[in-house]
XYZ file of C-alpha atoms in Angstrom:
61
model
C -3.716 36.521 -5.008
C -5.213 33.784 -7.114
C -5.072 29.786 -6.216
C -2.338 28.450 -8.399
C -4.592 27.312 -11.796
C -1.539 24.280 -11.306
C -2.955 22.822 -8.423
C -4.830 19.393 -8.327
C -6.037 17.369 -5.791
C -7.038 12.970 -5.435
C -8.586 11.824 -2.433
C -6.876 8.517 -1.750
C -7.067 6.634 1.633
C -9.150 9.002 3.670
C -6.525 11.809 3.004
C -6.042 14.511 0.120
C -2.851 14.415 -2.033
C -2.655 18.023 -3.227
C 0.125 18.346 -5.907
C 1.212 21.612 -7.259
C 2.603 20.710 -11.382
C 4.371 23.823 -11.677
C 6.749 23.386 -8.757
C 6.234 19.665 -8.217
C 5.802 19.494 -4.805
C 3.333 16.933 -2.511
C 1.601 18.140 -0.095
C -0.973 15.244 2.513
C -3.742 16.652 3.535
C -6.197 15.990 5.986
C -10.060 16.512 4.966
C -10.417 19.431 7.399
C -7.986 21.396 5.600
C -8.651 20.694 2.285
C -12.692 21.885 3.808
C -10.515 24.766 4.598
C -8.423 25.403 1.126
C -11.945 24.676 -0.686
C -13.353 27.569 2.107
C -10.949 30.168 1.485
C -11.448 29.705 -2.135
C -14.856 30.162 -2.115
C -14.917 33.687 -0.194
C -11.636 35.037 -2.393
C -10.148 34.532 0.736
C -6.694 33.457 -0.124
C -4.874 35.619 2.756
C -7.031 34.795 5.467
C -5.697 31.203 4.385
C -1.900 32.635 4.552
C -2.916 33.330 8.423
C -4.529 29.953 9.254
C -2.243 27.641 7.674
C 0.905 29.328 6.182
C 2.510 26.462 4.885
C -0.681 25.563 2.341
C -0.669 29.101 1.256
C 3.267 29.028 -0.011
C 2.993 25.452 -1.446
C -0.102 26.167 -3.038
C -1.374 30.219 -3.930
């Protein structure tokens, strides 16, 4: 699976907002786990991601 090519991210008060434009939804992020989106990107790791953090893969892949 590919990272959604609808996904942005703004780093605003020492936190990520990661929005998703196709189905609208907000997600707050620490910086760890945007370090950790940004990881399992890097490696075509997407499902390793589903693992860790479940709830970044649905919002986001």
């Amino acid at each position: 699976m590919k990272f959604s090519k609808y996904n942005t991210s703004v780093y605003h008060e020492d936190k990520f907002v990661f929005f998703n434009a196709y189905t609208e939804n907000f997600l707050l992020l620490e910086p760890f786990l945007m370090d950790l989106i940004n990881a399992s990107i890097a490696e075509d790791n997407l499902k390793g991601l589903a693992e860790i953090h479940p709830p970044i893969y649905i919002l986001h892949c």
